[in-house]
Tab-separated table of C-alpha atoms in Angstrom:
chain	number	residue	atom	x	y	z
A	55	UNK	CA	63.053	-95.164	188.827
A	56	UNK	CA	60.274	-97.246	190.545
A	57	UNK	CA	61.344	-99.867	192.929
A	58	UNK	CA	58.259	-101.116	194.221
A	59	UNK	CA	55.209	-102.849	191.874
A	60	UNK	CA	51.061	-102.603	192.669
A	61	UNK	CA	49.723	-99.853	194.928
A	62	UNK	CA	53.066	-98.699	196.694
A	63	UNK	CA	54.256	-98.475	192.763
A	64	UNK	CA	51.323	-96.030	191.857
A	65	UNK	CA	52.387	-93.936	195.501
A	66	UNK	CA	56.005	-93.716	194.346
A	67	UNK	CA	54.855	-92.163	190.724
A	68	UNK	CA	52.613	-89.847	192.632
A	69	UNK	CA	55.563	-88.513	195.045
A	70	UNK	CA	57.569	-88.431	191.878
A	71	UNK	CA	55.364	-86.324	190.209
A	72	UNK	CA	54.701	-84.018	193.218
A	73	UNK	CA	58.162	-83.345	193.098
A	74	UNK	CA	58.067	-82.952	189.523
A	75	UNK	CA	55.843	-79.629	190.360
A	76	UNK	CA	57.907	-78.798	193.151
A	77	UNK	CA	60.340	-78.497	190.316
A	78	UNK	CA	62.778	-80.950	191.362
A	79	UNK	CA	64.733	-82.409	188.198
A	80	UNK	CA	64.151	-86.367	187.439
A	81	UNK	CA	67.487	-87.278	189.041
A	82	UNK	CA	66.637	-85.896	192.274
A	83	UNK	CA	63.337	-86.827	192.425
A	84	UNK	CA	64.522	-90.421	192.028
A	85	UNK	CA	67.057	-89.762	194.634
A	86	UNK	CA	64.114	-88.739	197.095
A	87	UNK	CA	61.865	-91.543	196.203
A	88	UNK	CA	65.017	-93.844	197.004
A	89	UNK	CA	66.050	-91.824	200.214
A	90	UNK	CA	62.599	-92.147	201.184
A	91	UNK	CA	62.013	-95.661	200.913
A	92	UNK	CA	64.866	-96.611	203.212
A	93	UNK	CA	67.643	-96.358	200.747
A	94	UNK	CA	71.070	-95.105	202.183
A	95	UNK	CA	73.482	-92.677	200.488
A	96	UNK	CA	75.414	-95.589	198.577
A	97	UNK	CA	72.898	-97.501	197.733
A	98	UNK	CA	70.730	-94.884	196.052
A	99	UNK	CA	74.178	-94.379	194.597
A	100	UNK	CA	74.794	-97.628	193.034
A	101	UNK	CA	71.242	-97.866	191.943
A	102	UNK	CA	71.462	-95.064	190.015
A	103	UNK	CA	74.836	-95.251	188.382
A	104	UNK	CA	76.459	-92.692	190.010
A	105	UNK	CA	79.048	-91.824	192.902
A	106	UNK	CA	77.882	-91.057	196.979
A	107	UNK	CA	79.058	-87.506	196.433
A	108	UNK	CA	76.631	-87.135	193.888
A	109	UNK	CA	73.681	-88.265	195.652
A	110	UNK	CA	75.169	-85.774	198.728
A	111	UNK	CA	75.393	-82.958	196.102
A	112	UNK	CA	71.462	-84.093	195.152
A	113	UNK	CA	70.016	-84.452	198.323
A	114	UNK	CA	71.669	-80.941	199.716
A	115	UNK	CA	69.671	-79.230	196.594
A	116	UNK	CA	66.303	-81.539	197.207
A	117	UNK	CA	66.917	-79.773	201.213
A	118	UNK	CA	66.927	-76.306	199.527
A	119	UNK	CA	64.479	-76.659	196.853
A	120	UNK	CA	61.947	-77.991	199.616
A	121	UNK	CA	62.762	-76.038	202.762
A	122	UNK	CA	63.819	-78.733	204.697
A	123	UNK	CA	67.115	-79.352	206.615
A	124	UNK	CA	67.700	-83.013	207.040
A	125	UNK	CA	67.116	-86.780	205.550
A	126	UNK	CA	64.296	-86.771	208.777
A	127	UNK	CA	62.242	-83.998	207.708
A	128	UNK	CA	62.712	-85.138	203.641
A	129	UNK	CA	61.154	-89.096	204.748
A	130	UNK	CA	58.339	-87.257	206.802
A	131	UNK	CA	57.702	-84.951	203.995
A	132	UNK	CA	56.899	-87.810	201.627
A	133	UNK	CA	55.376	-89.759	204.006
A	134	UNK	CA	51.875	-89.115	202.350
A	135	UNK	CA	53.161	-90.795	199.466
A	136	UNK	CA	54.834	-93.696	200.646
């Protein structure tokens, strides 16, 4: 899911495909490029058809799979994309 269009469209597809080799599934890979781009919990939710919990649940295994232990350290670790 790409929310943005031009250049900052093109940066989104290249975080998603970093993640991608990070081997993040698509779901949570869309779920970071929301997060990242100033999306809250609910509204990463209702963008991509799903409950709060489960974009909890995704973001809790995005923390794991990248060594990182909060939304703070996830935005600054896709910073270079954004």
């Amino acid at each position: 899911i790409l929310i943005s269009t031009g250049e900052s469209c093109m940066k989104q597809k290249a975080l998603f495909n970093h993640l991608k080799e990070r081997n993040l599934t698509n779901r949570q890979a869309e779920v970071t490029v929301l997060v990242s781009t100033g999306y809250s919990n609910k509204e990463a939710a209702e963008e991509l058809f799903v409950t709060e919990n489960i974009v909890k649940i995704h973001l809790q295994e995005i923390f794991k799979a990248l060594n990182l232990n909060s939304r703070a350290q996830l935005i600054v670790y896709c910073l270079p994309y954004l």
